[in-house]
Every structure is written in C-alpha cells, then in structure tokens.
C-alpha cells in the first residue's frame, strides 16, 4: 500500500502505516514475520537526498532505526536502565539473550532522491514465545522496587519516529560520528569475540562499525576488516559470523 502511495504524495508530507496485527510480514533473506496483536508494527516512508551524508551511506538507516526503537524506551525518565539493546545489523534485543524486534529497510533511488521504506516491529505486550518490553519493565520493577508503568505500542511507535527524525538530522549534520557513541552505548557486541565463516573459522574481535554501517572485526595478524550484512548472518547463540 505504502509502496504505491509514496510517489503520489507531496514531498513534505510524511507517511506511515501502522498495523495492529500482521500476517504476511517480511524479514531479511526471505524470512517471514508473524506478528500477533500486542506488537508495535509499522512501515514508515522517508525521503533522503542522494548527495547528503545519509544518502551517501544509505545502509546506515537500519542502524538509526534500531537505535531509535531502543531510545524510544530508554529516553523516558525512569526507563533508562531497561535492558533493551541493538544487535547489528537490524535487531532489537533483551540484553544479548533474546530478540524482541527487528527492522527491514528497502530503498529506491529516483533521480537524486532515495525513497526509503522502513518496516519495524517489536514485541510490546506478548510474554510468549520469547519476551516483550512490558515484561522487561515488570522485571525491572520487581528487582528495583520501582513502579514504572507499562508502555503502549502506539506510544512507542510515535516515540520511535520522533527519535528517528532527530537521529537523521544529527547524522545529516555530523555524519556517523554524530550517532555512533549512542549506538555503541546500547549495542550488544562490545569486546565480543567471534568466529568468522563457521565453527572452525578464524577468531576475531568485534571493534565497531565503519562509516557505511558494516561491522568491523579485528583478526590477529590481519588487521581490521569490514563484514557486510547482506552476505553474512550473525549467530548470537554460537558467536559466529557465517556466510548465508
């Protein structure tokens, strides 16, 4: 629906579709998302000039969106220590233990403008099959003796879009260095050791992401290299970066 509408609207008009339930959601690599009631589900259309900081580094958008979802919760006074984090390249995690959301970005370049469709979804209210944001809040209340209120999907979608707009503005003005300190604050990979290309592959240490949003790993004797998300999958349970 949005793919058809986005070229018909005036450039200054924002466009977002919000779903209560999703039965034919798409993930990376042909994966399918089944999202019941209780999740925050939306697709956002934005336009990015090709000759801008972000237009020259368009893969970075997925990182900005993942960060915006986490910030949407953790920027609320009292909610700063809820253990919501980002996993490269496009997942939302509880600590480094469980996935509770993800981001999928599709872009189309027309003349000198990227038309970008950002799909993002995360579990707000469903305790199964894994965990949800309101479970994390309830857990925090039990452990810390606080009385933080549960959050709603509508509130978190609105906050995510607002935070994303601010992050894009900062990126356009300052480039990657304007947002990376905050991204690293919330990501799950700092100092992690991984194996490349399979269980018997060489050991490497994750050191960050480069100016184009690709993961940087340091391999003994070989220096730092970048790993592209489109050709690799990150297996958190086994600490592997493996070819798809």
Short mmCIF file of C-alpha atoms in Angstrom, two decimals:
data_model
loop_
_atom_site.label_atom_id
_atom_site.label_comp_id
_atom_site.label_asym_id
_atom_site.label_seq_id
_atom_site.Cartn_x
_atom_site.Cartn_y
_atom_site.Cartn_z
CA UNK A 1 0.00 0.00 0.00
CA UNK A 2 2.70 2.48 1.01
CA UNK A 3 4.84 1.44 -1.95
CA UNK A 4 2.06 2.63 -4.25
CA UNK A 5 1.23 5.79 -2.32
CA UNK A 6 4.69 7.15 -1.62
CA UNK A 7 5.26 8.56 -5.12
CA UNK A 8 1.84 10.24 -5.21
CA UNK A 9 2.20 12.43 -2.13
CA UNK A 10 3.81 15.87 -1.80
CA UNK A 11 7.45 15.58 -0.71
CA UNK A 12 6.85 17.42 2.57
CA UNK A 13 4.08 15.03 3.65
CA UNK A 14 5.02 12.20 5.99
CA UNK A 15 3.55 8.75 5.51
CA UNK A 16 3.32 5.85 7.96
CA UNK A 17 1.20 2.70 8.05
CA UNK A 18 0.51 1.15 11.46
CA UNK A 19 -0.75 -2.43 11.75
CA UNK A 20 -2.46 -3.93 14.78
CA UNK A 21 -1.71 -7.44 13.53
CA UNK A 22 0.49 -8.71 10.72
CA UNK A 23 0.14 -12.00 8.85
CA UNK A 24 2.46 -11.55 5.84
CA UNK A 25 5.35 -9.59 7.27
CA UNK A 26 8.72 -9.90 5.53
CA UNK A 27 12.15 -10.31 7.11
CA UNK A 28 15.66 -10.30 5.72
CA UNK A 29 16.65 -13.11 3.38
CA UNK A 30 13.06 -14.17 2.67
CA UNK A 31 12.18 -14.79 6.32
CA UNK A 32 8.52 -14.37 7.28
CA UNK A 33 7.25 -12.44 10.31
CA UNK A 34 4.01 -13.48 12.00
CA UNK A 35 3.09 -10.69 14.41
CA UNK A 36 0.04 -11.00 16.68
CA UNK A 37 -1.88 -8.28 18.46
CA UNK A 38 0.37 -6.74 21.13
CA UNK A 39 3.28 -5.81 18.88
CA UNK A 40 4.26 -2.38 17.59
CA UNK A 41 4.19 -2.77 13.80
CA UNK A 42 4.65 -0.06 11.22
CA UNK A 43 6.12 0.96 7.88
CA UNK A 44 7.47 4.49 7.51
CA UNK A 45 8.31 6.33 4.29
CA UNK A 46 11.11 8.89 4.29
CA UNK A 47 12.98 10.72 1.52
CA UNK A 48 16.75 11.13 1.69
CA UNK A 49 18.72 13.28 -0.81
CA UNK A 50 21.39 11.24 -2.58
CA UNK A 51 24.05 13.93 -2.10
CA UNK A 52 23.63 14.14 1.68
CA UNK A 53 25.61 12.48 4.47
CA UNK A 54 22.99 9.76 4.88
CA UNK A 55 22.31 9.48 1.15
CA UNK A 56 25.96 8.54 0.66
CA UNK A 57 25.73 5.94 3.44
CA UNK A 58 22.21 4.59 2.97
CA UNK A 59 22.85 1.20 4.73
CA UNK A 60 23.22 3.20 7.95
CA UNK A 61 19.46 3.80 8.09
CA UNK A 62 18.74 0.38 9.60
CA UNK A 63 21.13 1.17 12.46
CA UNK A 64 19.46 4.52 13.09
CA UNK A 65 16.05 2.84 13.25
CA UNK A 66 17.24 0.09 15.63
CA UNK A 67 18.77 2.78 17.84
CA UNK A 68 15.56 4.84 17.66
CA UNK A 69 13.48 1.90 18.94
CA UNK A 70 15.79 1.42 21.93
CA UNK A 71 15.97 5.15 22.59
CA UNK A 72 12.16 5.38 22.40
CA UNK A 73 12.06 3.37 25.64
CA UNK A 74 15.33 4.28 27.33
CA UNK A 75 14.97 8.05 26.85
CA UNK A 76 11.82 8.10 29.04
CA UNK A 77 12.68 9.37 32.55
CA UNK A 78 12.90 6.34 34.85
CA UNK A 79 13.23 3.84 31.99
CA UNK A 80 16.92 4.50 31.22
CA UNK A 81 18.11 1.16 32.64
CA UNK A 82 15.59 -1.14 30.93
CA UNK A 83 17.85 -3.75 29.27
CA UNK A 84 16.80 -3.10 25.69
CA UNK A 85 19.68 -3.18 23.18
CA UNK A 86 20.58 -3.20 19.48
CA UNK A 87 22.17 -6.13 17.64
CA UNK A 88 23.92 -5.47 14.34
CA UNK A 89 22.63 -5.06 11.75
CA UNK A 90 18.91 -4.71 12.42
CA UNK A 91 17.60 -6.46 15.56
CA UNK A 92 16.23 -5.30 18.91
CA UNK A 93 17.32 -7.47 21.84
CA UNK A 94 16.76 -8.03 25.54
CA UNK A 95 20.36 -7.76 26.76
CA UNK A 96 22.22 -10.23 24.48
CA UNK A 97 19.78 -13.02 25.27
CA UNK A 98 16.56 -12.73 23.26
CA UNK A 99 15.29 -10.99 20.16
CA UNK A 100 12.10 -8.99 20.53
CA UNK A 101 12.05 -6.96 17.35
CA UNK A 102 13.64 -6.13 14.02
CA UNK A 103 13.98 -3.64 11.20
CA UNK A 104 13.80 -4.09 7.42
CA UNK A 105 14.71 -1.23 5.06
CA UNK A 106 14.02 -1.05 1.31
CA UNK A 107 15.22 1.92 -0.75
CA UNK A 108 14.52 3.09 -4.29
CA UNK A 109 16.65 5.77 -5.95
CA UNK A 110 14.71 8.07 -8.26
CA UNK A 111 16.83 10.80 -9.86
CA UNK A 112 18.64 12.30 -6.84
CA UNK A 113 16.32 11.14 -4.04
CA UNK A 114 16.19 7.88 -2.10
CA UNK A 115 12.64 6.82 -1.28
CA UNK A 116 13.07 4.66 1.78
CA UNK A 117 10.50 2.26 3.25
CA UNK A 118 11.33 1.36 6.84
CA UNK A 119 9.48 -1.59 8.33
CA UNK A 120 9.96 -2.04 12.06
CA UNK A 121 8.22 -4.27 14.57
CA UNK A 122 8.83 -5.14 18.20
CA UNK A 123 7.02 -7.09 20.89
CA UNK A 124 5.39 -4.81 23.46
CA UNK A 125 2.85 -7.00 25.28
CA UNK A 126 3.29 -10.70 24.46
CA UNK A 127 5.19 -12.80 27.01
CA UNK A 128 5.42 -15.68 24.52
CA UNK A 129 7.18 -17.04 22.56
CA UNK A 130 10.15 -15.07 23.94
CA UNK A 131 9.81 -11.85 25.93
CA UNK A 132 8.33 -8.38 25.49
CA UNK A 133 9.12 -4.81 26.51
CA UNK A 134 6.47 -4.74 29.24
CA UNK A 135 7.94 -7.95 30.71
CA UNK A 136 11.29 -6.16 30.95
CA UNK A 137 9.60 -3.24 32.70
CA UNK A 138 7.81 -5.56 35.16
CA UNK A 139 11.11 -7.39 35.83
CA UNK A 140 12.85 -4.07 36.48
CA UNK A 141 10.07 -3.02 38.89
CA UNK A 142 10.44 -6.26 40.86
CA UNK A 143 14.20 -6.00 41.09
CA UNK A 144 14.48 -2.28 41.77
CA UNK A 145 11.29 -1.64 43.75
CA UNK A 146 10.06 0.91 41.20
CA UNK A 147 6.55 1.41 39.81
CA UNK A 148 7.17 2.12 36.14
CA UNK A 149 4.02 1.85 34.06
CA UNK A 150 3.65 -0.50 31.06
CA UNK A 151 4.03 1.16 27.67
CA UNK A 152 1.67 1.00 24.71
CA UNK A 153 2.51 0.10 21.11
CA UNK A 154 1.06 3.40 19.84
CA UNK A 155 3.19 5.44 22.23
CA UNK A 156 6.36 3.55 21.27
CA UNK A 157 5.76 3.86 17.52
CA UNK A 158 5.26 7.62 17.91
CA UNK A 159 8.35 7.97 20.09
CA UNK A 160 10.43 5.85 17.68
CA UNK A 161 9.55 8.05 14.72
CA UNK A 162 10.27 11.22 16.71
CA UNK A 163 13.66 9.91 17.87
CA UNK A 164 14.47 8.71 14.34
CA UNK A 165 13.83 12.18 12.91
CA UNK A 166 16.27 13.65 15.42
CA UNK A 167 18.91 10.97 14.69
CA UNK A 168 18.63 11.61 10.93
CA UNK A 169 19.08 15.35 11.49
CA UNK A 170 22.21 14.73 13.59
CA UNK A 171 23.58 12.28 11.02
CA UNK A 172 22.99 14.70 8.16
CA UNK A 173 24.83 17.42 10.07
CA UNK A 174 27.70 15.44 11.64
CA UNK A 175 27.88 12.11 9.80
CA UNK A 176 28.38 8.73 11.53
CA UNK A 177 30.38 10.21 14.42
CA UNK A 178 27.31 12.17 15.49
CA UNK A 179 25.36 8.99 16.34
CA UNK A 180 27.92 6.20 16.89
CA UNK A 181 28.66 6.99 20.57
CA UNK A 182 24.97 6.49 21.40
CA UNK A 183 24.76 3.39 19.19
CA UNK A 184 27.73 1.79 20.94
CA UNK A 185 26.19 2.62 24.31
CA UNK A 186 23.27 0.34 23.51
CA UNK A 187 24.71 -2.37 21.26
CA UNK A 188 25.39 -5.93 22.47
CA UNK A 189 28.74 -6.53 20.75
CA UNK A 190 31.36 -4.50 22.62
CA UNK A 191 34.55 -6.53 23.02
CA UNK A 192 32.87 -9.76 21.85
CA UNK A 193 34.97 -12.48 20.25
CA UNK A 194 33.51 -14.28 17.23
CA UNK A 195 34.49 -16.91 14.68
CA UNK A 196 34.36 -16.00 11.01
CA UNK A 197 32.92 -18.24 8.30
CA UNK A 198 31.94 -21.15 10.58
CA UNK A 199 32.76 -23.04 13.77
CA UNK A 200 36.29 -23.85 12.68
CA UNK A 201 36.92 -20.39 11.27
CA UNK A 202 39.44 -17.83 12.49
CA UNK A 203 38.85 -15.90 15.70
CA UNK A 204 38.20 -12.18 15.52
CA UNK A 205 37.16 -9.38 17.86
CA UNK A 206 34.33 -7.00 17.09
CA UNK A 207 35.63 -3.43 17.18
CA UNK A 208 32.75 -1.32 15.80
CA UNK A 209 31.04 -0.37 12.56
CA UNK A 210 32.57 1.59 9.70
CA UNK A 211 31.35 4.78 8.02
CA UNK A 212 28.92 2.77 5.86
CA UNK A 213 27.41 0.74 8.69
CA UNK A 214 29.31 -2.50 8.07
CA UNK A 215 30.60 -4.49 11.04
CA UNK A 216 34.33 -4.17 11.69
CA UNK A 217 36.26 -7.12 13.10
CA UNK A 218 39.91 -7.39 14.07
CA UNK A 219 41.63 -10.63 13.16
CA UNK A 220 45.04 -11.42 14.67
CA UNK A 221 47.75 -10.62 12.14
CA UNK A 222 45.32 -9.32 9.54
CA UNK A 223 44.14 -6.03 10.99
CA UNK A 224 40.59 -4.69 10.77
CA UNK A 225 38.16 -5.77 8.04
CA UNK A 226 34.51 -4.96 7.33
CA UNK A 227 31.78 -7.63 7.19
CA UNK A 228 28.75 -6.92 5.02
CA UNK A 229 25.31 -7.83 6.44
CA UNK A 230 23.86 -8.93 3.08
CA UNK A 231 26.32 -11.79 2.73
CA UNK A 232 26.59 -12.88 6.33
CA UNK A 233 24.43 -13.95 9.22
CA UNK A 234 25.25 -13.27 12.87
CA UNK A 235 24.54 -16.31 15.06
CA UNK A 236 24.40 -14.86 18.58
CA UNK A 237 23.98 -18.22 20.31
CA UNK A 238 27.22 -19.61 18.88
CA UNK A 239 29.10 -16.32 18.36
CA UNK A 240 29.50 -16.98 14.66
CA UNK A 241 29.53 -14.74 11.60
CA UNK A 242 28.71 -17.15 8.80
CA UNK A 243 28.05 -16.80 5.07
CA UNK A 244 24.40 -17.22 4.11
#
